[in-house]
mmCIF file of C-alpha atoms in Angstrom:
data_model
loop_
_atom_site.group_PDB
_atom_site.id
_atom_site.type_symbol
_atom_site.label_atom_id
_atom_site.label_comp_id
_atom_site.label_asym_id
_atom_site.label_seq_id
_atom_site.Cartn_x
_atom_site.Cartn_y
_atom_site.Cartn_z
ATOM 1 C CA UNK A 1 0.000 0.000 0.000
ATOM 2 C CA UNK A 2 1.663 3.351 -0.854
ATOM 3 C CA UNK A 3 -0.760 5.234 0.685
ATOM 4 C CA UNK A 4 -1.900 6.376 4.265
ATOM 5 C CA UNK A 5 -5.291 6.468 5.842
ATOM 6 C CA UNK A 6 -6.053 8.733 8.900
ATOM 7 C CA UNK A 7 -9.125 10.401 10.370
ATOM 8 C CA UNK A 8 -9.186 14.059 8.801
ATOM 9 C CA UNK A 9 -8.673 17.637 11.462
ATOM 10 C CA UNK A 10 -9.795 20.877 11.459
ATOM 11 C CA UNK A 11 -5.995 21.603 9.859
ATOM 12 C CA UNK A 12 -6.508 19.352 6.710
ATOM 13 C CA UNK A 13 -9.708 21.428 6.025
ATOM 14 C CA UNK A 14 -8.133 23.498 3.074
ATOM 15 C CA UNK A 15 -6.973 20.452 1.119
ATOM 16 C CA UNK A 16 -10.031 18.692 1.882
ATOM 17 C CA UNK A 17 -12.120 22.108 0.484
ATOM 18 C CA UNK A 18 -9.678 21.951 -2.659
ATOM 19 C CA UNK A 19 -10.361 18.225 -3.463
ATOM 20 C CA UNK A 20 -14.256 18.419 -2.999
ATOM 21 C CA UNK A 21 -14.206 21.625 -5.452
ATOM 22 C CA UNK A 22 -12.460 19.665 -8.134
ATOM 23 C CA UNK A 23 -16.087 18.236 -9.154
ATOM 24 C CA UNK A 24 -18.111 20.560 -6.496
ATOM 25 C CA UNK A 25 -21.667 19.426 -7.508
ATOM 26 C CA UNK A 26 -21.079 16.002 -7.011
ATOM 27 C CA UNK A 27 -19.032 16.772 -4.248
ATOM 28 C CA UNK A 28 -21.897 19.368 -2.964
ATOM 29 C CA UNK A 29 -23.373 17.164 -0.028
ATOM 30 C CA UNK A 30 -19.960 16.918 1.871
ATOM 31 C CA UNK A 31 -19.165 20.445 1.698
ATOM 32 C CA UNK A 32 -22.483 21.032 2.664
ATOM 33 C CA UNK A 33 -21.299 19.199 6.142
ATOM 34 C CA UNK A 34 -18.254 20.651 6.288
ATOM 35 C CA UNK A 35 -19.727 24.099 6.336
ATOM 36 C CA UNK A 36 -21.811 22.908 9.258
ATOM 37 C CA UNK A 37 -19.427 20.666 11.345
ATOM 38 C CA UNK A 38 -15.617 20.926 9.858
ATOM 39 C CA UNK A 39 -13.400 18.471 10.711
ATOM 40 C CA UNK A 40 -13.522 18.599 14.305
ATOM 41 C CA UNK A 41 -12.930 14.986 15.283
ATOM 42 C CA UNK A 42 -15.143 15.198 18.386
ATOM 43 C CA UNK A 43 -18.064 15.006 16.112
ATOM 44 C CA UNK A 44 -20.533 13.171 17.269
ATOM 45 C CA UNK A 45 -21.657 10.148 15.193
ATOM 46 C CA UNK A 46 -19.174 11.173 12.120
ATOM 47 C CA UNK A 47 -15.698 10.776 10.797
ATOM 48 C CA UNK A 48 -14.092 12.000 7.439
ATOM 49 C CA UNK A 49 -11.254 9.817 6.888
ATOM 50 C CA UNK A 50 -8.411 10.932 4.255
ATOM 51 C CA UNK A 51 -6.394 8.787 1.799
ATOM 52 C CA UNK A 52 -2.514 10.476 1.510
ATOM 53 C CA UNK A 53 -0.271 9.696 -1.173
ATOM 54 C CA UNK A 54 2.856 10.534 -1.384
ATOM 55 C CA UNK A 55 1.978 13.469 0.917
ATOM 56 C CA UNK A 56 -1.351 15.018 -1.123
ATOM 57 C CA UNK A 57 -4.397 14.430 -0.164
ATOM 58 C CA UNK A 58 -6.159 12.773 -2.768
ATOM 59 C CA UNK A 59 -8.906 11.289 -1.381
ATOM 60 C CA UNK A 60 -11.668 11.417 1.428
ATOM 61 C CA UNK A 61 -14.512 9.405 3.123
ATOM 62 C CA UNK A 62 -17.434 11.342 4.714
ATOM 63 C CA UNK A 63 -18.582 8.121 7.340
ATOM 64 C CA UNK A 64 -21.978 9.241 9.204
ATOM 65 C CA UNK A 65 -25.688 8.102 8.416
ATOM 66 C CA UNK A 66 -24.539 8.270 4.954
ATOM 67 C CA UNK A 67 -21.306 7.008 3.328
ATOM 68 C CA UNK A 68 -19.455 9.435 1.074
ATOM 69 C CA UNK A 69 -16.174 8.787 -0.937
ATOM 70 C CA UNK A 70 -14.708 11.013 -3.097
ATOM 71 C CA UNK A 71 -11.960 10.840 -5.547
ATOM 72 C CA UNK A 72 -10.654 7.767 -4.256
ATOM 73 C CA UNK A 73 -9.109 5.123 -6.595
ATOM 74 C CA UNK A 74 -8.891 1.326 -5.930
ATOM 75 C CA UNK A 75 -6.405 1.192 -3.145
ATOM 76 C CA UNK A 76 -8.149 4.138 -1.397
ATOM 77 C CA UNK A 77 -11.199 2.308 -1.514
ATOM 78 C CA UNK A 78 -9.944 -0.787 0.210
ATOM 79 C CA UNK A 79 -7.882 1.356 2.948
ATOM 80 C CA UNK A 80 -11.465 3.240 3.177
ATOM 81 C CA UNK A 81 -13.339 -0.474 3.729
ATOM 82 C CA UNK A 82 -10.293 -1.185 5.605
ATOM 83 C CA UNK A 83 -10.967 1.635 8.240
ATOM 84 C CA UNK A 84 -14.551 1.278 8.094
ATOM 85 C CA UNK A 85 -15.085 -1.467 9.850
ATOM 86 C CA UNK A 86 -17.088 -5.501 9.571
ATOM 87 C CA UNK A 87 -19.857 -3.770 10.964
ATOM 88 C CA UNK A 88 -22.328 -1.649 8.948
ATOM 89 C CA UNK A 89 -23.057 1.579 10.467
ATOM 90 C CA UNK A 90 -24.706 4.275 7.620
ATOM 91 C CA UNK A 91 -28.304 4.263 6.641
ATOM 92 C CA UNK A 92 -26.478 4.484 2.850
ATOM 93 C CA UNK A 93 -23.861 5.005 0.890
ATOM 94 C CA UNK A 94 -24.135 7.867 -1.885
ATOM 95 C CA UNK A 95 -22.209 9.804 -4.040
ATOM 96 C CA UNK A 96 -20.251 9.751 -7.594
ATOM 97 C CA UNK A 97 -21.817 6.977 -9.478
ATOM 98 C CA UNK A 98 -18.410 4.924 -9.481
ATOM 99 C CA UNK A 99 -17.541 5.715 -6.117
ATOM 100 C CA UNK A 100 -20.289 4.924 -4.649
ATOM 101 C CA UNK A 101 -20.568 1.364 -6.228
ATOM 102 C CA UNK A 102 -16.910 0.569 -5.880
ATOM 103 C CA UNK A 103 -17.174 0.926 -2.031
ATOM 104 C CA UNK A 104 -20.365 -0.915 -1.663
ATOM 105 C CA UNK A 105 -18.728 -3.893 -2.977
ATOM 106 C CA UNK A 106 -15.902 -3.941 -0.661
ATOM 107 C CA UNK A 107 -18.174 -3.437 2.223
ATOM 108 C CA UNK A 108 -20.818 -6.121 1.325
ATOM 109 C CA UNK A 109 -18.001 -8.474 1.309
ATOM 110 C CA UNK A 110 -16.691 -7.270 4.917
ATOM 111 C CA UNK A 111 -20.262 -7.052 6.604
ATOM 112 C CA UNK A 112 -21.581 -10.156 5.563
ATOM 113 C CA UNK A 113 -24.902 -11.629 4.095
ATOM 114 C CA UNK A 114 -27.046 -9.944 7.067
ATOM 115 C CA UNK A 115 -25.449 -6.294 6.301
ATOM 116 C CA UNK A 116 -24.484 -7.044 2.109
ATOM 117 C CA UNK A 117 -28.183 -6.967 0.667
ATOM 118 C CA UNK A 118 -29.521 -3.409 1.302
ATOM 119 C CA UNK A 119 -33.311 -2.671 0.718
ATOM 120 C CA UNK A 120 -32.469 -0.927 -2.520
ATOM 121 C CA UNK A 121 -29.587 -0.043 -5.134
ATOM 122 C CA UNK A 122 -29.895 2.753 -7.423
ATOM 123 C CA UNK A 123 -27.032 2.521 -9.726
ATOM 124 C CA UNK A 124 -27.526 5.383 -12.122
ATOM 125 C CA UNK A 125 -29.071 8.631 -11.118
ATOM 126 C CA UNK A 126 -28.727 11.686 -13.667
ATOM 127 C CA UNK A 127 -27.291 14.780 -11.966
ATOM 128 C CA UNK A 128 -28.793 17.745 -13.682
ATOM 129 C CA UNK A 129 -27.982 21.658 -12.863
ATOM 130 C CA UNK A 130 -29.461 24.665 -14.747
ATOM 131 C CA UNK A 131 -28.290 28.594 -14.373
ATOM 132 C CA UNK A 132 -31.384 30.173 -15.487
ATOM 133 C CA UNK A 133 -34.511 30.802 -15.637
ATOM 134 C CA UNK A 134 -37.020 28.823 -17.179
ATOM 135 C CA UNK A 135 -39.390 29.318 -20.336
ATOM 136 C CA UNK A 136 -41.896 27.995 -18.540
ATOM 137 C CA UNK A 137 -44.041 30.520 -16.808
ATOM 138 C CA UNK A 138 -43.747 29.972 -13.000
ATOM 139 C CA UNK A 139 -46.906 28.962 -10.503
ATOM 140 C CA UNK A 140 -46.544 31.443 -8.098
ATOM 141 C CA UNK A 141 -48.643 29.347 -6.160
ATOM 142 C CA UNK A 142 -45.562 27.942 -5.333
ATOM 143 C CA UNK A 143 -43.551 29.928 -1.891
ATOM 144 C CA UNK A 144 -41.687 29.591 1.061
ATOM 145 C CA UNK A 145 -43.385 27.609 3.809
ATOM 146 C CA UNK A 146 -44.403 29.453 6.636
ATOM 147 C CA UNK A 147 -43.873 27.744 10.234
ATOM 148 C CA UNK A 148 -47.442 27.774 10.242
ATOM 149 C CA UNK A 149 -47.895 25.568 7.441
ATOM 150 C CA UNK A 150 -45.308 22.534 9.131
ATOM 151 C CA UNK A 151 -48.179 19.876 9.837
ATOM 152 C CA UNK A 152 -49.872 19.907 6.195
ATOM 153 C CA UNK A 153 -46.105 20.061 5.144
ATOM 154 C CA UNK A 154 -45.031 17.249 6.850
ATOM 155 C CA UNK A 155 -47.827 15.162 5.791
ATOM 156 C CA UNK A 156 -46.899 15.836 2.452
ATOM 157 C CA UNK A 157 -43.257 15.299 3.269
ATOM 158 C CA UNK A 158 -44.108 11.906 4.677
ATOM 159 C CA UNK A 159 -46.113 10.874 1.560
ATOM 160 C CA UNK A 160 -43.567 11.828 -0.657
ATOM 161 C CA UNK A 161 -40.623 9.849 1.354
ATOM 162 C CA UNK A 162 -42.661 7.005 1.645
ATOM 163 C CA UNK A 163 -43.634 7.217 -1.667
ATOM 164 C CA UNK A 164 -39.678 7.436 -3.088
ATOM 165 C CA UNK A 165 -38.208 5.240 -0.383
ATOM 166 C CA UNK A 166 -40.849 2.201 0.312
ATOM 167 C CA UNK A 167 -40.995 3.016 3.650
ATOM 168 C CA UNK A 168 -42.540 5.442 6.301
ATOM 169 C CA UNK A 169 -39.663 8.338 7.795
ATOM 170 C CA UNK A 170 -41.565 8.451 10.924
ATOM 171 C CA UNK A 171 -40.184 6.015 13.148
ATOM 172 C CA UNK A 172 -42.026 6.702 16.866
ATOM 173 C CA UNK A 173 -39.783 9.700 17.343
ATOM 174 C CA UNK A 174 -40.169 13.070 16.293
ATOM 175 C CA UNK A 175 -36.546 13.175 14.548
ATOM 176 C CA UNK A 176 -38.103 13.527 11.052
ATOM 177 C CA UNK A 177 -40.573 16.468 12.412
ATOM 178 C CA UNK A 178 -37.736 18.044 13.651
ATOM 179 C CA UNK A 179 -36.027 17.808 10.417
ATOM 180 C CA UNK A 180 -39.038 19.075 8.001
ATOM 181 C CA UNK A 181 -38.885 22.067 10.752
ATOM 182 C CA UNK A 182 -35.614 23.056 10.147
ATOM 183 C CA UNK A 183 -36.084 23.141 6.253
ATOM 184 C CA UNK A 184 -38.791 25.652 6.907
ATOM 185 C CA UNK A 185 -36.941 27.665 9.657
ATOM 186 C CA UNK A 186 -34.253 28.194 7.000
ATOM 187 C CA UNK A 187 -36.300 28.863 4.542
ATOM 188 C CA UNK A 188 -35.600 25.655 2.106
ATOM 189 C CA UNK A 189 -38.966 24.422 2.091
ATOM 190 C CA UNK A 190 -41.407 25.775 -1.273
ATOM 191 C CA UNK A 191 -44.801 24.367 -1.386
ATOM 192 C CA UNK A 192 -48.440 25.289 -2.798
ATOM 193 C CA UNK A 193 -50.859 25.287 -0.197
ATOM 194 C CA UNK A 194 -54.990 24.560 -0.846
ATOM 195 C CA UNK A 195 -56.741 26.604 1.531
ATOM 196 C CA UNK A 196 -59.908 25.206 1.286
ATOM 197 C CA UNK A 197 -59.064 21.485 1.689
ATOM 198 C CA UNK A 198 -56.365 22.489 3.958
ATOM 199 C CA UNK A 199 -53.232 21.120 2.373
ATOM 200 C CA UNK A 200 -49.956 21.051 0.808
ATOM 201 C CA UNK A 201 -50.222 19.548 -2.756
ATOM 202 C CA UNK A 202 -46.705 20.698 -4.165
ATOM 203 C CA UNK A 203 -43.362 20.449 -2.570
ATOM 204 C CA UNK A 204 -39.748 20.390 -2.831
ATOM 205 C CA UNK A 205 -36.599 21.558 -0.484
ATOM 206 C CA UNK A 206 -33.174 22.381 -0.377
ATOM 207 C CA UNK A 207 -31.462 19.525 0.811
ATOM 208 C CA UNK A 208 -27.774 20.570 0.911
ATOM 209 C CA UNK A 209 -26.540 23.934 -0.245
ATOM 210 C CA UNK A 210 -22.626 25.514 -0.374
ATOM 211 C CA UNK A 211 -21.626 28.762 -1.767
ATOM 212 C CA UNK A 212 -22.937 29.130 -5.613
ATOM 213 C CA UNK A 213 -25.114 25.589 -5.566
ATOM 214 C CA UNK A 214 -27.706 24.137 -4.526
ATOM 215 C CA UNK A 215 -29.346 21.137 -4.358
ATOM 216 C CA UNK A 216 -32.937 20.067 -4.640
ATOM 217 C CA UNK A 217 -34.759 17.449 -3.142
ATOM 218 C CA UNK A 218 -38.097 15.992 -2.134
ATOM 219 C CA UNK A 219 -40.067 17.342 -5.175
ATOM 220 C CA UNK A 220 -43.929 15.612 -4.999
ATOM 221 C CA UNK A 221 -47.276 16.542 -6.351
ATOM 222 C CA UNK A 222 -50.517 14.861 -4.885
ATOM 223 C CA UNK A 223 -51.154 11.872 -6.740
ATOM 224 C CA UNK A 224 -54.656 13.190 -7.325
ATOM 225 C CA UNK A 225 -53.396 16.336 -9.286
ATOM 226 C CA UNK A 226 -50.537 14.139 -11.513
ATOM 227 C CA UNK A 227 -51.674 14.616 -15.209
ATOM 228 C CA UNK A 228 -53.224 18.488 -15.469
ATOM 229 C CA UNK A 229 -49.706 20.314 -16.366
ATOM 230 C CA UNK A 230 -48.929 21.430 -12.599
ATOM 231 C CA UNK A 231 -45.583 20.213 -12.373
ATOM 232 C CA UNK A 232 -43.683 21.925 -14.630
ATOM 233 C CA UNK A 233 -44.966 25.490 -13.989
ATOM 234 C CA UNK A 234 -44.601 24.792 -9.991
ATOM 235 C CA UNK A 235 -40.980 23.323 -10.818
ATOM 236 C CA UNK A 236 -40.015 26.437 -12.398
ATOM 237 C CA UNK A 237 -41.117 28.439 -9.689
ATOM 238 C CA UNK A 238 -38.959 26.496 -7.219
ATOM 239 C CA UNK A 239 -35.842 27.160 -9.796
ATOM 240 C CA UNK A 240 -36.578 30.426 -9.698
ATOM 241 C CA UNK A 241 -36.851 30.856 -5.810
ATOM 242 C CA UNK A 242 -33.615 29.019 -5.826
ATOM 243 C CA UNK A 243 -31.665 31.036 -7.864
ATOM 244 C CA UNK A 244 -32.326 33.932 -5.830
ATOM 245 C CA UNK A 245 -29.976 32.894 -3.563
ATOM 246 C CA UNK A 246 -27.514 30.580 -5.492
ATOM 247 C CA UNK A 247 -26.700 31.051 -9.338
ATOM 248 C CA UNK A 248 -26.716 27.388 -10.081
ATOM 249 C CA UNK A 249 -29.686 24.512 -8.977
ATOM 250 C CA UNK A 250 -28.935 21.011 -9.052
ATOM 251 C CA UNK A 251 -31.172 17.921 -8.432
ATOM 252 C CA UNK A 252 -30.703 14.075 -8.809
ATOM 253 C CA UNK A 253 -33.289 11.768 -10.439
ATOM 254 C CA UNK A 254 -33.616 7.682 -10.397
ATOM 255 C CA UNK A 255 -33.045 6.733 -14.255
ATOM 256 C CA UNK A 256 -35.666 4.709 -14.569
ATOM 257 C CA UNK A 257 -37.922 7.776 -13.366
ATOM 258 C CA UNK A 258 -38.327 9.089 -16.956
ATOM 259 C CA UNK A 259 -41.526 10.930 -16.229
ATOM 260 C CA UNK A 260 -39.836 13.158 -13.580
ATOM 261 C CA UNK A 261 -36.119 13.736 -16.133
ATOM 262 C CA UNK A 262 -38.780 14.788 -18.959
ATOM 263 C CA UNK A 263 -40.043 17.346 -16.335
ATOM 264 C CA UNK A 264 -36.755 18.705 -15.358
ATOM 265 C CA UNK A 265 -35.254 18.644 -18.340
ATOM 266 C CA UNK A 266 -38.625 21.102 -20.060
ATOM 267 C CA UNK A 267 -37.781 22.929 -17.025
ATOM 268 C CA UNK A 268 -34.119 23.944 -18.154
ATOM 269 C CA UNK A 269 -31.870 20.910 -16.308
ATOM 270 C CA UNK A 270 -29.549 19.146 -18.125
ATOM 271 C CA UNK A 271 -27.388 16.337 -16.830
ATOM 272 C CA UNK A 272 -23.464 16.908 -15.844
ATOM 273 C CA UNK A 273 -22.957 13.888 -14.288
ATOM 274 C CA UNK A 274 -23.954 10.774 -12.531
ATOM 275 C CA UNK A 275 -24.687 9.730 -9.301
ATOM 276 C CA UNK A 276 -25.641 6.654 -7.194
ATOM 277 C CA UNK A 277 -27.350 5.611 -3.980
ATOM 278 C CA UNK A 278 -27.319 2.147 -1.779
ATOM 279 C CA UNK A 279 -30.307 2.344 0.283
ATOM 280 C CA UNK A 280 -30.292 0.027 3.776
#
């Protein structure tokens, strides 16, 4: 091995910044936690371990509820296995399509049949950005959640997540509450709201942001209301709340989801990359 591996401090945060910027919207998620944690080791819960060769820093690990690597070749990826451990402990692992598969195939081979088959594997998901505004004329139905608004927001959060993911987010605890509420507090939530029947029937968020870039996530339209032409005006009001603040928007979509890359794509996206997502 002519490499090292070590657990990442606040002093390597520079390189770190420099290597994530090389490809910064696939890299946009970790640098989204390093603007809200750094590299303080004493993080609770999370690590970001760094592959060193021949003194650079080359490549890097983001270890918490959700695996990241980045840049890492195939040595770094078995020092990263290596370090990680025979026990699973991420909800997923997610990032640059080839990255992300090349560690989950070291790790299913550590953790064993009752960690190595994970409820879902999305190999290939389109990353798509756009820079400006749309054609389409924007439903400025579409706005910022108020606080007001969280419970008909988080029921459509939860029908969305459940819809995507198979599964429900609430869990007995009100960790997933808490985390719709923050999106609004910060002002990453957009929804329409129907006053009359008392709900949200449009939404998307911010999920990660960092400098220039965003990142959406969470877009869902009532089932009942799929089919009348809502979702692309709505969609290009979210890009256009969105680029009030940050010059470039960027999303991920499943391949297979060719109703929803149709819609972006009308919208103004257009894909720079790929991504991919192992779901436990």
């Amino acid at each position: 091995m002519s490499g090292v591996v070590r657990v990442l401090g606040p002093q390597d945060l520079p390189r770190a910044r420099a290597l994530l910027d090389r490809n910064p919207l696939e890299n946009l998620f970790v640098n989204a936690r390093l603007d809200m944690g750094g590299l303080e080791r004493n993080r609770p819960g999370t690590r970001v371990w760094g592959w060193e060769s021949d003194g650079e820093l080359t490549a890097l690990c983001h270890a918490g509820a959700n695996l990241v690597s980045v840049g890492a070749d195939a040595e770094a990826l078995d020092a990263f296995a290596e370090q990680l451990g025979p026990r699973r402990i991420s909800a997923s692992i997610m990032g640059a399509a080839d990255q992300t598969r090349g560690l989950y195939e070291r790790l299913a081979q550590r953790w064993g049949d009752a960690w190595a088959h994970p409820r879902e594997i999305r190999a290939h998901q389109p990353l798509m950005s756009v820079d400006g505004m749309s054609l389409i004329v924007p439903d400025e139905r579409v706005h910022p959640i108020a606080p007001s608004l969280l419970q008909p927001y988080l029921s459509a959060a939860v029908s969305m997540y459940t819809e995507e993911v198979g599964v429900s987010p609430l869990d007995g605890t009100r960790g997933y509450e808490n985390y719709v509420h923050s999106l609004i507090m910060m002002g990453r939530a957009f929804g329409a709201y129907d006053e009359a029947q008392r709900k949200v029937w449009f939404k998307a968020d911010i999920g990660c942001a960092h400098e220039w870039a965003c990142q959406i996530q969470g877009v869902w339209l009532d089932p009942l209301l799929r089919g009348r032409g809502l979702a692309k005006p709505a969609m290009a009001q979210v890009v256009r709340l969105c680029l009030r603040a940050y010059p470039v928007v960027s999303l991920y979509v499943n391949d297979f989801n060719t109703r929803a890359r149709r819609l972006y794509e009308r919208v103004g996206f257009r894909t720079v990359s790929e991504l991919a997502t192992v779901l436990y």
